[in-house]
Tab-separated table of C-alpha atoms in Angstrom:
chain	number	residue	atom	x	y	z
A	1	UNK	CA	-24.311	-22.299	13.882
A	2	UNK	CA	-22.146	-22.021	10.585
A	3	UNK	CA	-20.920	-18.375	9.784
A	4	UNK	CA	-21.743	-17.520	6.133
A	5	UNK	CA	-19.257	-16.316	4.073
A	6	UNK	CA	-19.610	-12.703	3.221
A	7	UNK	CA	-19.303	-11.330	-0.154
A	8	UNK	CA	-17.925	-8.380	-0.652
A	9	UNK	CA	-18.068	-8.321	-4.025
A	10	UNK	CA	-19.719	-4.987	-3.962
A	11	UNK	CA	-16.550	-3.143	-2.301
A	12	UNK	CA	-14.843	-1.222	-5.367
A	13	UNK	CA	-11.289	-2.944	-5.272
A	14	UNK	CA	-11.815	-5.705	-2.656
A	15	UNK	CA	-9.281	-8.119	-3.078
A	16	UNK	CA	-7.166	-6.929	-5.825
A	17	UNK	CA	-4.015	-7.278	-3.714
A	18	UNK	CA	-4.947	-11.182	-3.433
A	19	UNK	CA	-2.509	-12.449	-6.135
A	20	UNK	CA	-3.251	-15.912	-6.825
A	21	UNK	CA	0.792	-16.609	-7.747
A	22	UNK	CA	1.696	-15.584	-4.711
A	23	UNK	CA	0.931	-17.939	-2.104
A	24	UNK	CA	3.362	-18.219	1.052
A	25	UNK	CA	2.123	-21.058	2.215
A	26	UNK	CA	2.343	-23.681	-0.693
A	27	UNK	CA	5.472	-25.523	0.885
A	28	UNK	CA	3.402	-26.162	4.180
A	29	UNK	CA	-0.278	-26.838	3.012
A	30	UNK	CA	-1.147	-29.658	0.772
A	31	UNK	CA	-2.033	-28.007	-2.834
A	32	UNK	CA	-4.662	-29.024	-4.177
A	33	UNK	CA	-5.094	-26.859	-7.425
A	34	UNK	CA	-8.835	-25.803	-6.271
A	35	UNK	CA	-7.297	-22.883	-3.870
A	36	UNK	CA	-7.352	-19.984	-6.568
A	37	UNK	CA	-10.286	-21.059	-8.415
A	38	UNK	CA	-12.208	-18.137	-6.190
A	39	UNK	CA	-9.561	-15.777	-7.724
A	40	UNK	CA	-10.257	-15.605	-10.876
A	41	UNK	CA	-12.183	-12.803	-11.330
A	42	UNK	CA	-11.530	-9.451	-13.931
A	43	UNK	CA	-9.352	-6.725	-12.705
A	44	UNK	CA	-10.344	-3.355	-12.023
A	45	UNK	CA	-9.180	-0.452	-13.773
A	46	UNK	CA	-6.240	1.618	-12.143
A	47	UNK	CA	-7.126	3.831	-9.612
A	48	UNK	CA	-6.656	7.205	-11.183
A	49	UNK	CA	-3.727	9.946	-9.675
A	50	UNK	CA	-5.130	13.351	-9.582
A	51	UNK	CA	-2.293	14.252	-6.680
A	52	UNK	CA	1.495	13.451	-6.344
A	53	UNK	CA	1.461	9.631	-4.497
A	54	UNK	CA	4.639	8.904	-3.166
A	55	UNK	CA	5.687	5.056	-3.355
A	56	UNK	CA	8.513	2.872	-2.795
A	57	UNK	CA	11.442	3.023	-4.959
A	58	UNK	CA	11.301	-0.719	-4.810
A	59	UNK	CA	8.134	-1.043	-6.287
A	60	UNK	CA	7.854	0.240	-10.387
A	61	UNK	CA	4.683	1.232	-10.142
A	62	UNK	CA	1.739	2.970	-8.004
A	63	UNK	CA	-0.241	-0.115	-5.808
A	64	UNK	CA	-3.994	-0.868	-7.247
A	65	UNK	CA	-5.434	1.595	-4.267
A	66	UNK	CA	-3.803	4.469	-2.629
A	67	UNK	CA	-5.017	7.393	-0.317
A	68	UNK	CA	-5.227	10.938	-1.950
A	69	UNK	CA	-6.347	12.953	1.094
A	70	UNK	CA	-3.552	14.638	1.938
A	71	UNK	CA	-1.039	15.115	-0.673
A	72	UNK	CA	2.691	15.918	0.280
A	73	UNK	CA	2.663	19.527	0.671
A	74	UNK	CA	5.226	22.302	2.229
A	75	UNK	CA	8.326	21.377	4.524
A	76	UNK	CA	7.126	17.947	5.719
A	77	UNK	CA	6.268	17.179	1.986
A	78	UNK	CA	9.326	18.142	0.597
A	79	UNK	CA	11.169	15.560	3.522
A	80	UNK	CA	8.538	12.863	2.682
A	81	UNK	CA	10.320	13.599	-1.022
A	82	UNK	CA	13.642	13.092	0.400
A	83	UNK	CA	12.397	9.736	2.300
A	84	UNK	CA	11.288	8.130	-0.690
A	85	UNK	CA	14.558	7.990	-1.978
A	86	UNK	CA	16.263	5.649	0.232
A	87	UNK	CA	15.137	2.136	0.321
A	88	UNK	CA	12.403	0.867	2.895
A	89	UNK	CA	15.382	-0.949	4.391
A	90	UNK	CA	17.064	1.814	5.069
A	91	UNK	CA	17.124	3.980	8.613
A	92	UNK	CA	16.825	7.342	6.535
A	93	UNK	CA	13.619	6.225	5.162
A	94	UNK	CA	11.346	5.621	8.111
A	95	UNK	CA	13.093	8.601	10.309
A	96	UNK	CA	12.574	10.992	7.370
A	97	UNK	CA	8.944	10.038	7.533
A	98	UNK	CA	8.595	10.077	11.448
A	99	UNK	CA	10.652	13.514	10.854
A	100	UNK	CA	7.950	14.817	8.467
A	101	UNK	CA	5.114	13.588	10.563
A	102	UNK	CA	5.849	15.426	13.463
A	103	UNK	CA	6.301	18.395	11.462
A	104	UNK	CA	3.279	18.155	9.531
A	105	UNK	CA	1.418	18.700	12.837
A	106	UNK	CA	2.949	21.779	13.689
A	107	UNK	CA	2.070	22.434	9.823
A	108	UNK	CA	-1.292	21.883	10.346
A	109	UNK	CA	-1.206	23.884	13.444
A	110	UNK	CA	0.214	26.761	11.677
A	111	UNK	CA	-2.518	26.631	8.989
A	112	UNK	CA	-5.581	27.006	11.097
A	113	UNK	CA	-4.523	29.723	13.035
A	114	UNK	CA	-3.454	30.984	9.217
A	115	UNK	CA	-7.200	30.353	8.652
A	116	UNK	CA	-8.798	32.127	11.963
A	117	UNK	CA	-9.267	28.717	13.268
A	118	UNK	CA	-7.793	28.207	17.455
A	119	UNK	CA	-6.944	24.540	17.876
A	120	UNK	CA	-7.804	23.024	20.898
A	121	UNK	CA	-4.359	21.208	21.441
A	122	UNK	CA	-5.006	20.190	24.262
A	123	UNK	CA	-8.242	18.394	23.847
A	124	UNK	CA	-6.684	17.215	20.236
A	125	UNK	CA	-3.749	15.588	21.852
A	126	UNK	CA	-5.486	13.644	24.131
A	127	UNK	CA	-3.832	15.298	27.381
A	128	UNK	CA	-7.456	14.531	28.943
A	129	UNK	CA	-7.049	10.985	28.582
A	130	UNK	CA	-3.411	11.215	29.257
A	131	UNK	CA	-3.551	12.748	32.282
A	132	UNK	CA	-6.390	10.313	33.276
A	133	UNK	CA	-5.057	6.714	32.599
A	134	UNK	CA	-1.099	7.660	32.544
A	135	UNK	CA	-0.816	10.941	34.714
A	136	UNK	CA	2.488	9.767	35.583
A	137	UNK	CA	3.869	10.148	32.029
A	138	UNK	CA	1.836	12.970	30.770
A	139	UNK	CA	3.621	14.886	34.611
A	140	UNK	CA	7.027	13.490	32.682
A	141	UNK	CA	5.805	14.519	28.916
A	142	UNK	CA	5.292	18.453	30.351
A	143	UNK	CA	8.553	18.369	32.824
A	144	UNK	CA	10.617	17.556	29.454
A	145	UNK	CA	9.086	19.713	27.533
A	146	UNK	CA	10.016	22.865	30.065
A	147	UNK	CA	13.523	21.425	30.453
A	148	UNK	CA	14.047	21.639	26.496
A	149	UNK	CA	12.038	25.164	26.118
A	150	UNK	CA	14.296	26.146	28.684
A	151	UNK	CA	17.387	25.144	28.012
A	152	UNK	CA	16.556	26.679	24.057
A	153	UNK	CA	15.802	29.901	25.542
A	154	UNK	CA	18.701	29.784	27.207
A	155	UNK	CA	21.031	29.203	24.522
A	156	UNK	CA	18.905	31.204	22.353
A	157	UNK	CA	19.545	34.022	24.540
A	158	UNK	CA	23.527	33.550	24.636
A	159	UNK	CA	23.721	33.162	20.992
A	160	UNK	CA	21.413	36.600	20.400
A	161	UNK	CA	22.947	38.936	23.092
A	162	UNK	CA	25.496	41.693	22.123
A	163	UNK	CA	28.319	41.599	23.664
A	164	UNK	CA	29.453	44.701	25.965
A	165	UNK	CA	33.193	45.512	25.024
A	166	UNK	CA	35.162	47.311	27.775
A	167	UNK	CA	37.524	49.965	27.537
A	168	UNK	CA	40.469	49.668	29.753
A	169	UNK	CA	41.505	53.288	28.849
């Protein structure tokens, strides 16, 4: 039984990243000329910006579609800033935006309990899964986390304590 081709046609934007002179395989398969006849089709209008989009400094302009759910916003937004600065080839780029991942979740976190909102963290992260298929590392995960909270109380402590002065007289 033959699969029929789907057409998705009716998908706002489907295949407007399908350039037809860009084809990475012309020095391998035998052209034929017929292979972008199925491309030639009207494109759509620009997707509209309503929020700040962030995009490669490589790249003059915004892509055809982009996400505009959660615009850069606060501390993690203002590294994601910073990020897009640097070439995607370049090591400050992609640890700027793990950096401002990781704090966007504590962002997040901050905000609902801003809002009156408890989050479930544990249930979020997935420790129940976690501790289910890889209680080894999730025993590891919580052991390193005590060892740093630890050792940052204890240094917080040093650093915050006055120092007694004695009198020898």
């Amino acid at each position: 039984m033959k699969k029929k081709p789907e057409d998705y046609s009716h998908i706002k934007g489907w295949g407007i990243d399908a350039d037809p002179e860009n084809e990475p395989t012309y020095p391998i398969k035998k052209y034929t000329g017929d292979d972008h006849k199925r491309l030639s089709y009207a494109k759509p209008p620009q997707q509209p910006s309503k929020v700040e989009i962030l995009h490669s400094n490589e790249r003059p302009g915004l892509t055809s579609v982009f996400g505009t759910s959660s615009p850069p916003s606060g501390l993690s937004g203002l590294i994601r800033r910073h990020a897009f600065t640097y070439s995607e080839g370049n090591w400050g780029h992609w640890l700027s935006l793990i950096l401002a991942d990781r704090i966007n979740v504590w962002e997040g976190i901050a905000s609902d309990l801003m809002h009156g909102y408890i989050p479930n963290i544990f249930a979020e992260r997935g420790w129940n899964a976690e501790l289910k298929y890889n209680r080894k590392g999730a025993i590891q995960k919580v052991v390193t986390g005590v060892l740093v909270a630890t050792v940052a109380a204890g240094l917080l402590y040093r650093l915050t304590r006055k120092k007694k002065k004695t009198h020898w007289l």
